[in-house]
Tab-separated table of C-alpha atoms in Angstrom:
chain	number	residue	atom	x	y	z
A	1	UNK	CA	18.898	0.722	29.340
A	2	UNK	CA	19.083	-2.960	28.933
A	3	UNK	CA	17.426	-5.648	31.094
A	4	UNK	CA	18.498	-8.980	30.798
A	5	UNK	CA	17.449	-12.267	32.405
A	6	UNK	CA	18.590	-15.435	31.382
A	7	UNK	CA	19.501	-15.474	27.777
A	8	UNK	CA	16.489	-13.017	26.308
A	9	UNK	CA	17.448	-9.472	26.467
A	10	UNK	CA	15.293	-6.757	25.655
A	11	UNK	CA	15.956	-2.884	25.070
A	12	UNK	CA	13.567	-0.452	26.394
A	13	UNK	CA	13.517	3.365	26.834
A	14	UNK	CA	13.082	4.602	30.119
A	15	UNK	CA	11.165	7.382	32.209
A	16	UNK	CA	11.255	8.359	35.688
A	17	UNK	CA	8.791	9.674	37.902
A	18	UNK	CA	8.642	10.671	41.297
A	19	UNK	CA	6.440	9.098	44.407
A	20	UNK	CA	3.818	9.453	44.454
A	21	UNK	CA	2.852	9.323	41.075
A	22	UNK	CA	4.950	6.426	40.513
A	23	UNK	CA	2.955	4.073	42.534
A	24	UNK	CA	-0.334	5.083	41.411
A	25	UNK	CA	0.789	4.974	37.535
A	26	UNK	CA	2.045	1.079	38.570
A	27	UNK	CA	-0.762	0.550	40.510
A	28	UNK	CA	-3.298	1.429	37.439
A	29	UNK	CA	-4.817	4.331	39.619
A	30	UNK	CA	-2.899	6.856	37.174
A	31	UNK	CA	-3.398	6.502	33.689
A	32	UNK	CA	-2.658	9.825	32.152
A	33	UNK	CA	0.833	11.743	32.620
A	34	UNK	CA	0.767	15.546	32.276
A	35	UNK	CA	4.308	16.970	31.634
A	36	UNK	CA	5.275	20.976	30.716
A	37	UNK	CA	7.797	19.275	28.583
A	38	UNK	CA	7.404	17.845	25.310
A	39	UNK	CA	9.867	14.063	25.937
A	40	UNK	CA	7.311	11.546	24.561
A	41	UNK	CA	6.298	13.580	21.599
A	42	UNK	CA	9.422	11.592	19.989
A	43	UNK	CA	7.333	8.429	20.294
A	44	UNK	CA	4.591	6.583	18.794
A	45	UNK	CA	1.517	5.922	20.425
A	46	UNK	CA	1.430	2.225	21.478
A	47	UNK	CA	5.611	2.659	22.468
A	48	UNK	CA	6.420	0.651	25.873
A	49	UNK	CA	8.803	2.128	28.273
A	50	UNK	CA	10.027	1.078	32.131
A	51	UNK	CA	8.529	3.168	34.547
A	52	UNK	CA	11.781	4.047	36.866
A	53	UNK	CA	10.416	5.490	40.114
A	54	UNK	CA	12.521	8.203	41.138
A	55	UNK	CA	14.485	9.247	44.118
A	56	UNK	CA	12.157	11.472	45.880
A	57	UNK	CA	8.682	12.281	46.791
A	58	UNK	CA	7.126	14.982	44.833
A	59	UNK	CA	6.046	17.643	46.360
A	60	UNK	CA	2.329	18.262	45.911
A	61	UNK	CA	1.318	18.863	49.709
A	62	UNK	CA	-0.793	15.582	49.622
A	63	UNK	CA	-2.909	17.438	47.189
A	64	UNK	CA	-3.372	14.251	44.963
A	65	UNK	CA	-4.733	12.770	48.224
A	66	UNK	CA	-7.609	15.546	47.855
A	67	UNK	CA	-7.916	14.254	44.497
A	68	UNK	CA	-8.375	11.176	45.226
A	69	UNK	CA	-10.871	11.426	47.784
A	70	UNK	CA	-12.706	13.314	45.575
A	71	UNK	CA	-13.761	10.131	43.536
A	72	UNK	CA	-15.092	8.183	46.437
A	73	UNK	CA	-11.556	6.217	47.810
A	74	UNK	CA	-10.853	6.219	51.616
A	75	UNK	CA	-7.484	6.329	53.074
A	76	UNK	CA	-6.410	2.803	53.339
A	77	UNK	CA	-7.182	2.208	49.555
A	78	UNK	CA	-5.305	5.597	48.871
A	79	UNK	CA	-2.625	4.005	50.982
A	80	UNK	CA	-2.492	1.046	48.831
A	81	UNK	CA	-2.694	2.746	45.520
A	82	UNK	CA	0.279	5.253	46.748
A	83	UNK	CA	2.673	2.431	47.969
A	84	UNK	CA	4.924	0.236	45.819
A	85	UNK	CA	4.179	-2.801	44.692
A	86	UNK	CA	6.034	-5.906	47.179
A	87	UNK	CA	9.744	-5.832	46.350
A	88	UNK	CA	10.402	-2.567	44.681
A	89	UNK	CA	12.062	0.373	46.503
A	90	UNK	CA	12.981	4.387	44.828
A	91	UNK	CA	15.177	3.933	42.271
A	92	UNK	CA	13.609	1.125	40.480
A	93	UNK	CA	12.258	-0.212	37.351
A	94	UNK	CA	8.868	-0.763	38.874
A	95	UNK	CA	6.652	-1.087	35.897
A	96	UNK	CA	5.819	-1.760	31.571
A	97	UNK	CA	3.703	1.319	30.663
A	98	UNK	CA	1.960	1.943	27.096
A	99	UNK	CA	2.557	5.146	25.515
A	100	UNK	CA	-1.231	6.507	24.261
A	101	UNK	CA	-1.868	9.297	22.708
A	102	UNK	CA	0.921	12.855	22.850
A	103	UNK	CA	-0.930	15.825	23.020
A	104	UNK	CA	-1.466	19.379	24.233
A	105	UNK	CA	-4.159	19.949	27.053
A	106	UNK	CA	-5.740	23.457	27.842
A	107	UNK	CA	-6.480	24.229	31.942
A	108	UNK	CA	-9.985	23.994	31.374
A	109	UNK	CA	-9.811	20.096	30.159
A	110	UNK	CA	-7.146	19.265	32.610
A	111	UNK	CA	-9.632	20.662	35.498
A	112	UNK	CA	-12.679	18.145	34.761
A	113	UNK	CA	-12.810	15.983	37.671
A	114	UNK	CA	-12.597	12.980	35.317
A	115	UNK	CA	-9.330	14.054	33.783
A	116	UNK	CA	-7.823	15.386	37.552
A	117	UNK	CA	-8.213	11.830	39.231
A	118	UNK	CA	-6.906	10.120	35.950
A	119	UNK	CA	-4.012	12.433	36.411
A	120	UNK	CA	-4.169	12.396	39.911
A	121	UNK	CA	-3.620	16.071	40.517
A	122	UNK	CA	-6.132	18.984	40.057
A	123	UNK	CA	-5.999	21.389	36.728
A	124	UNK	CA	-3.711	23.737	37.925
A	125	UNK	CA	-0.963	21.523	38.999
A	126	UNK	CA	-0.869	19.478	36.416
């Protein structure tokens, strides 16, 4: 994917992720990424890629809502932290992200309540 504006022009890889974990990665809420697959294994911690939020709204039964509320944030910030920022819409570049560190969880780390709200999703759904 290239973006251009004006005469720079950079090339960046690109992801996509669903709502709502789109909006809370842009928004800073979300700050780890828990995927079955292995696609950023290719790349080296420290490796920016676009953010592209995608066209639909994951499925999760509000569960990252429980999550959420969990650490102490009431519905209007949830609100906030789930919605996009002004000016983007699905099917955007919405957002720079830092690649950190690739590696395998087990269900027991992915269910402290730290790790669940960084995620935003509890151990066994993410």
């Amino acid at each position: 994917e290239i973006i251009s504006s004006g005469a720079n022009t950079i090339n960046m890889k690109v992801f996509s992720m669903n709502l709502p974990f789109a909006a809370l990665l842009s928004n800073g809420y979300k700050i780890l990424e828990t995927r079955n697959g292995t696609m950023f294994t290719p790349f080296e911690e420290g490796t920016k890629m676009l953010l592209q939020v995608g066209q639909r709204i994951y499925p999760d039964s509000d569960r990252h809502m429980d999550v959420m509320k969990s650490g102490g944030l009431d519905d209007d910030e949830i609100q906030k932290l789930k919605s996009l920022p002004p000016g983007f819409t699905k099917g955007m570049a919405v957002a720079i992200v830092e690649l950190g560190k690739t590696y395998e969880t087990t269900l027991e780390e992915r269910c402290d309540p730290d790790f669940q709200r960084s995620v935003g999703a509890f151990g066994a759904d993410s």
